[in-house]
PDB file of C-alpha atoms in Angstrom:
ATOM      1  CA  UNK A1437       0.078   0.099   0.002  1.00 68.00           C
ATOM      2  CA  UNK A1438       2.824   2.445   0.802  1.00 69.00           C
ATOM      3  CA  UNK A1439       4.784   1.625  -2.201  1.00 71.00           C
ATOM      4  CA  UNK A1440       1.235   2.123  -4.164  1.00 60.00           C
ATOM      5  CA  UNK A1441       0.858   5.950  -2.173  1.00 55.00           C
ATOM      6  CA  UNK A1442       4.356   7.178  -3.232  1.00 68.00           C
ATOM      7  CA  UNK A1443       4.313   5.906  -6.688  1.00 62.00           C
ATOM      8  CA  UNK A1444       1.256   8.040  -7.225  1.00 62.00           C
ATOM      9  CA  UNK A1445       2.675  10.999  -5.603  1.00 59.00           C
ATOM     10  CA  UNK A1446       5.824  10.614  -8.215  1.00 61.00           C
ATOM     11  CA  UNK A1447       3.459   9.938 -11.116  1.00 62.00           C
ATOM     12  CA  UNK A1448       1.385  13.155  -9.867  1.00 58.00           C
ATOM     13  CA  UNK A1449       4.692  15.385  -9.451  1.00 62.00           C
ATOM     14  CA  UNK A1450       6.298  14.500 -13.060  1.00 62.00           C
ATOM     15  CA  UNK A1451       2.969  15.223 -14.087  1.00 61.00           C
ATOM     16  CA  UNK A1452       2.815  18.831 -12.659  1.00 60.00           C
ATOM     17  CA  UNK A1453       6.681  19.314 -13.593  1.00 61.00           C
ATOM     18  CA  UNK A1454       6.041  18.517 -17.225  1.00 55.00           C
ATOM     19  CA  UNK A1455       2.905  21.219 -17.404  1.00 53.00           C
ATOM     20  CA  UNK A1456       4.624  23.545 -15.958  1.00 51.00           C
ATOM     21  CA  UNK A1457       8.155  23.269 -18.431  1.00 53.00           C
ATOM     22  CA  UNK A1458       5.605  22.511 -21.403  1.00 47.00           C
ATOM     23  CA  UNK A1459       3.386  26.042 -20.428  1.00 46.00           C
ATOM     24  CA  UNK A1460       5.552  28.180 -17.263  1.00 48.00           C
ATOM     25  CA  UNK A1461       2.816  29.659 -15.129  1.00 47.00           C
ATOM     26  CA  UNK A1462       2.152  33.717 -15.403  1.00 43.00           C
ATOM     27  CA  UNK A1463       4.828  35.038 -12.720  1.00 40.00           C
ATOM     28  CA  UNK A1464       2.986  38.449 -12.638  1.00 38.00           C
ATOM     29  CA  UNK A1465       6.430  40.330 -13.712  1.00 39.00           C
ATOM     30  CA  UNK A1466       6.665  43.086 -16.183  1.00 49.00           C
ATOM     31  CA  UNK A1467       5.566  42.865 -19.470  1.00 75.00           C
ATOM     32  CA  UNK A1468       6.950  44.901 -22.477  1.00 83.00           C
ATOM     33  CA  UNK A1469       5.509  48.241 -22.289  1.00 92.00           C
ATOM     34  CA  UNK A1470       5.724  50.449 -24.830  1.00 95.00           C
ATOM     35  CA  UNK A1471       4.463  54.155 -26.159  1.00 96.00           C
ATOM     36  CA  UNK A1472       3.017  54.971 -30.034  1.00 96.00           C
ATOM     37  CA  UNK A1473       2.718  58.671 -30.961  1.00 96.00           C
ATOM     38  CA  UNK A1474      -0.154  58.575 -33.726  1.00 96.00           C
ATOM     39  CA  UNK A1475      -1.934  62.172 -35.462  1.00 93.00           C
ATOM     40  CA  UNK A1476      -5.094  60.499 -34.713  1.00 89.00           C
ATOM     41  CA  UNK A1477      -5.886  57.452 -32.659  1.00 89.00           C
ATOM     42  CA  UNK A1478      -9.816  57.654 -34.265  1.00 87.00           C
ATOM     43  CA  UNK A1479     -11.218  54.716 -33.014  1.00 88.00           C
ATOM     44  CA  UNK A1480      -9.022  52.916 -30.480  1.00 92.00           C
ATOM     45  CA  UNK A1481      -9.747  52.131 -26.879  1.00 93.00           C
ATOM     46  CA  UNK A1482      -8.239  51.047 -24.076  1.00 95.00           C
ATOM     47  CA  UNK A1483      -8.501  47.031 -24.423  1.00 94.00           C
ATOM     48  CA  UNK A1484      -8.383  46.784 -27.653  1.00 94.00           C
ATOM     49  CA  UNK A1485      -6.277  44.490 -29.525  1.00 95.00           C
ATOM     50  CA  UNK A1486      -2.448  45.119 -30.042  1.00 95.00           C
ATOM     51  CA  UNK A1487      -1.592  43.011 -33.328  1.00 95.00           C
ATOM     52  CA  UNK A1488       2.484  42.383 -34.279  1.00 93.00           C
ATOM     53  CA  UNK A1489       3.472  41.333 -37.858  1.00 89.00           C
ATOM     54  CA  UNK A1490      -0.542  40.537 -38.011  1.00 89.00           C
ATOM     55  CA  UNK A1491      -0.874  38.606 -34.838  1.00 93.00           C
ATOM     56  CA  UNK A1492      -2.592  39.424 -31.578  1.00 94.00           C
ATOM     57  CA  UNK A1493       0.288  39.857 -29.731  1.00 94.00           C
ATOM     58  CA  UNK A1494      -1.488  42.313 -26.799  1.00 94.00           C
ATOM     59  CA  UNK A1495      -3.314  45.024 -25.882  1.00 95.00           C
ATOM     60  CA  UNK A1496      -3.968  48.720 -25.826  1.00 96.00           C
ATOM     61  CA  UNK A1497      -3.295  50.076 -22.061  1.00 96.00           C
ATOM     62  CA  UNK A1498      -3.256  53.641 -21.761  1.00 95.00           C
ATOM     63  CA  UNK A1499      -4.791  56.374 -24.354  1.00 96.00           C
ATOM     64  CA  UNK A1500      -3.284  60.095 -23.467  1.00 95.00           C
ATOM     65  CA  UNK A1501      -2.435  63.515 -25.359  1.00 94.00           C
ATOM     66  CA  UNK A1502       0.716  64.687 -25.737  1.00 92.00           C
ATOM     67  CA  UNK A1503      -0.020  68.854 -24.606  1.00 93.00           C
ATOM     68  CA  UNK A1504       2.684  70.070 -26.329  1.00 93.00           C
ATOM     69  CA  UNK A1505       2.640  68.290 -29.523  1.00 92.00           C
ATOM     70  CA  UNK A1506      -1.122  67.928 -29.376  1.00 93.00           C
ATOM     71  CA  UNK A1507      -0.163  63.729 -30.736  1.00 94.00           C
ATOM     72  CA  UNK A1508      -2.495  60.787 -29.665  1.00 95.00           C
ATOM     73  CA  UNK A1509       0.105  58.767 -27.215  1.00 96.00           C
ATOM     74  CA  UNK A1510      -0.978  55.393 -27.330  1.00 96.00           C
ATOM     75  CA  UNK A1511       0.148  52.883 -24.736  1.00 96.00           C
ATOM     76  CA  UNK A1512       0.638  49.058 -25.258  1.00 96.00           C
ATOM     77  CA  UNK A1513       1.760  46.414 -23.298  1.00 94.00           C
ATOM     78  CA  UNK A1514       2.539  43.135 -25.074  1.00 93.00           C
ATOM     79  CA  UNK A1515       1.305  39.932 -23.362  1.00 91.00           C
ATOM     80  CA  UNK A1516       1.941  36.911 -25.094  1.00 90.00           C
ATOM     81  CA  UNK A1517       5.800  35.343 -25.175  1.00 86.00           C
ATOM     82  CA  UNK A1518       7.576  35.611 -27.867  1.00 82.00           C
ATOM     83  CA  UNK A1519       6.386  39.062 -29.296  1.00 80.00           C
ATOM     84  CA  UNK A1520       8.198  41.720 -27.272  1.00 72.00           C
ATOM     85  CA  UNK A1521      11.539  42.384 -28.886  1.00 80.00           C
ATOM     86  CA  UNK A1522      10.556  45.178 -30.964  1.00 90.00           C
ATOM     87  CA  UNK A1523      13.171  46.935 -32.445  1.00 92.00           C
ATOM     88  CA  UNK A1524      14.073  50.221 -33.175  1.00 93.00           C
ATOM     89  CA  UNK A1525      12.586  50.960 -36.323  1.00 94.00           C
ATOM     90  CA  UNK A1526       9.395  49.543 -35.614  1.00 95.00           C
ATOM     91  CA  UNK A1527       6.208  51.083 -37.158  1.00 96.00           C
ATOM     92  CA  UNK A1528       2.398  51.430 -36.178  1.00 96.00           C
ATOM     93  CA  UNK A1529      -0.843  51.901 -37.465  1.00 95.00           C
ATOM     94  CA  UNK A1530      -4.086  52.115 -36.560  1.00 94.00           C
ATOM     95  CA  UNK A1531      -6.369  49.687 -38.455  1.00 92.00           C
ATOM     96  CA  UNK A1532     -10.362  48.946 -38.848  1.00 90.00           C
ATOM     97  CA  UNK A1533     -11.251  45.482 -37.315  1.00 86.00           C
ATOM     98  CA  UNK A1534     -14.676  45.844 -38.511  1.00 80.00           C
ATOM     99  CA  UNK A1535     -17.351  47.728 -40.129  1.00 75.00           C
ATOM    100  CA  UNK A1536     -18.849  48.845 -36.650  1.00 77.00           C
ATOM    101  CA  UNK A1537     -15.413  50.819 -36.260  1.00 75.00           C
ATOM    102  CA  UNK A1538     -13.313  48.414 -33.951  1.00 84.00           C
ATOM    103  CA  UNK A1539      -9.760  49.926 -34.427  1.00 92.00           C
ATOM    104  CA  UNK A1540      -6.505  48.273 -33.476  1.00 94.00           C
ATOM    105  CA  UNK A1541      -2.729  49.146 -33.530  1.00 96.00           C
ATOM    106  CA  UNK A1542      -1.001  46.847 -35.599  1.00 95.00           C
ATOM    107  CA  UNK A1543       2.858  47.013 -35.153  1.00 95.00           C
ATOM    108  CA  UNK A1544       5.803  45.754 -37.861  1.00 94.00           C
ATOM    109  CA  UNK A1545       8.310  44.696 -35.114  1.00 92.00           C
ATOM    110  CA  UNK A1546      11.808  46.069 -37.816  1.00 91.00           C
ATOM    111  CA  UNK A1547      14.686  44.748 -38.379  1.00 91.00           C
ATOM    112  CA  UNK A1548      17.068  47.313 -36.958  1.00 92.00           C
ATOM    113  CA  UNK A1549      20.040  45.590 -34.305  1.00 93.00           C
ATOM    114  CA  UNK A1550      18.770  48.293 -31.732  1.00 94.00           C
ATOM    115  CA  UNK A1551      16.471  46.749 -29.576  1.00 92.00           C
ATOM    116  CA  UNK A1552      13.340  49.354 -28.052  1.00 91.00           C
ATOM    117  CA  UNK A1553      14.061  49.927 -24.508  1.00 91.00           C
ATOM    118  CA  UNK A1554      10.902  49.099 -22.828  1.00 89.00           C
ATOM    119  CA  UNK A1555       8.624  52.256 -21.946  1.00 92.00           C
ATOM    120  CA  UNK A1556       9.798  53.859 -25.345  1.00 93.00           C
ATOM    121  CA  UNK A1557       7.984  56.058 -27.644  1.00 94.00           C
ATOM    122  CA  UNK A1558       7.787  54.880 -31.769  1.00 95.00           C
ATOM    123  CA  UNK A1559       7.502  58.497 -33.290  1.00 95.00           C
ATOM    124  CA  UNK A1560       4.695  59.813 -35.074  1.00 95.00           C
ATOM    125  CA  UNK A1561       7.269  59.441 -37.754  1.00 96.00           C
ATOM    126  CA  UNK A1562       7.158  55.561 -38.125  1.00 95.00           C
ATOM    127  CA  UNK A1563       2.741  55.625 -37.401  1.00 96.00           C
ATOM    128  CA  UNK A1564       0.241  56.319 -39.757  1.00 94.00           C
ATOM    129  CA  UNK A1565      -3.933  56.258 -38.479  1.00 88.00           C
ATOM    130  CA  UNK A1566      -6.407  55.389 -41.016  1.00 83.00           C
ATOM    131  CA  UNK A1567      -9.042  57.440 -42.557  1.00 78.00           C
ATOM    132  CA  UNK A1568     -12.518  56.238 -41.835  1.00 74.00           C
ATOM    133  CA  UNK A1569     -14.480  56.281 -44.297  1.00 73.00           C
ATOM    134  CA  UNK A1570     -17.298  57.968 -43.605  1.00 72.00           C
ATOM    135  CA  UNK A1571     -14.974  61.565 -43.628  1.00 72.00           C
ATOM    136  CA  UNK A1572     -13.527  60.189 -46.853  1.00 73.00           C
ATOM    137  CA  UNK A1573     -17.674  60.230 -48.217  1.00 74.00           C
ATOM    138  CA  UNK A1574     -18.089  62.935 -46.012  1.00 74.00           C
ATOM    139  CA  UNK A1575     -16.431  65.346 -48.481  1.00 75.00           C
ATOM    140  CA  UNK A1576     -18.854  65.158 -51.342  1.00 77.00           C
ATOM    141  CA  UNK A1577     -21.726  66.808 -49.402  1.00 80.00           C
ATOM    142  CA  UNK A1578     -22.546  70.707 -49.933  1.00 81.00           C
ATOM    143  CA  UNK A1579     -20.330  72.597 -47.474  1.00 83.00           C
ATOM    144  CA  UNK A1580     -17.125  70.403 -47.715  1.00 80.00           C
ATOM    145  CA  UNK A1581     -17.185  70.195 -51.011  1.00 81.00           C
ATOM    146  CA  UNK A1582     -17.266  73.874 -51.598  1.00 86.00           C
ATOM    147  CA  UNK A1583     -14.056  74.257 -49.432  1.00 83.00           C
ATOM    148  CA  UNK A1584     -12.116  71.349 -51.625  1.00 82.00           C
ATOM    149  CA  UNK A1585     -13.549  73.259 -54.708  1.00 86.00           C
ATOM    150  CA  UNK A1586     -11.419  76.203 -53.339  1.00 89.00           C
ATOM    151  CA  UNK A1587      -8.807  74.721 -52.884  1.00 87.00           C
ATOM    152  CA  UNK A1588      -8.305  73.051 -55.785  1.00 88.00           C
ATOM    153  CA  UNK A1589      -9.145  76.286 -58.268  1.00 90.00           C
ATOM    154  CA  UNK A1590      -6.565  77.560 -56.270  1.00 89.00           C
ATOM    155  CA  UNK A1591      -3.708  75.370 -57.014  1.00 83.00           C
TER     156      UNK A1591
END
């Protein structure tokens, strides 16, 4: 009887060890946090998706306005293993996720040798924002159409 109990405990311990090796527990340690500066953060929300090279890798954590430059600062955290190694030439863009106005941040991790430090800001020169389709359609309405014709005729 004693041998059966000891053998059972050893088997359970071996299975638990194999499980922790295959999928280590979340230790609660700091995840990779970055900031991106956008001209326009339309449609982005806290808790929205962050994708790196098209794969969901984290979430949008903060949305702030930089009072000096009047650019939107979007904070995001990389939560998936293997995606926290962004490079100095990383580029990001806001993209529509669906037709109902949900947007997400999609980043290209870059190829530079220098790594982006945790907490670093990706400048507005390396970000792009999506123009909403309804704003493009708005150009054909009367006041905007008249303003556009004035601008085009002055060129």
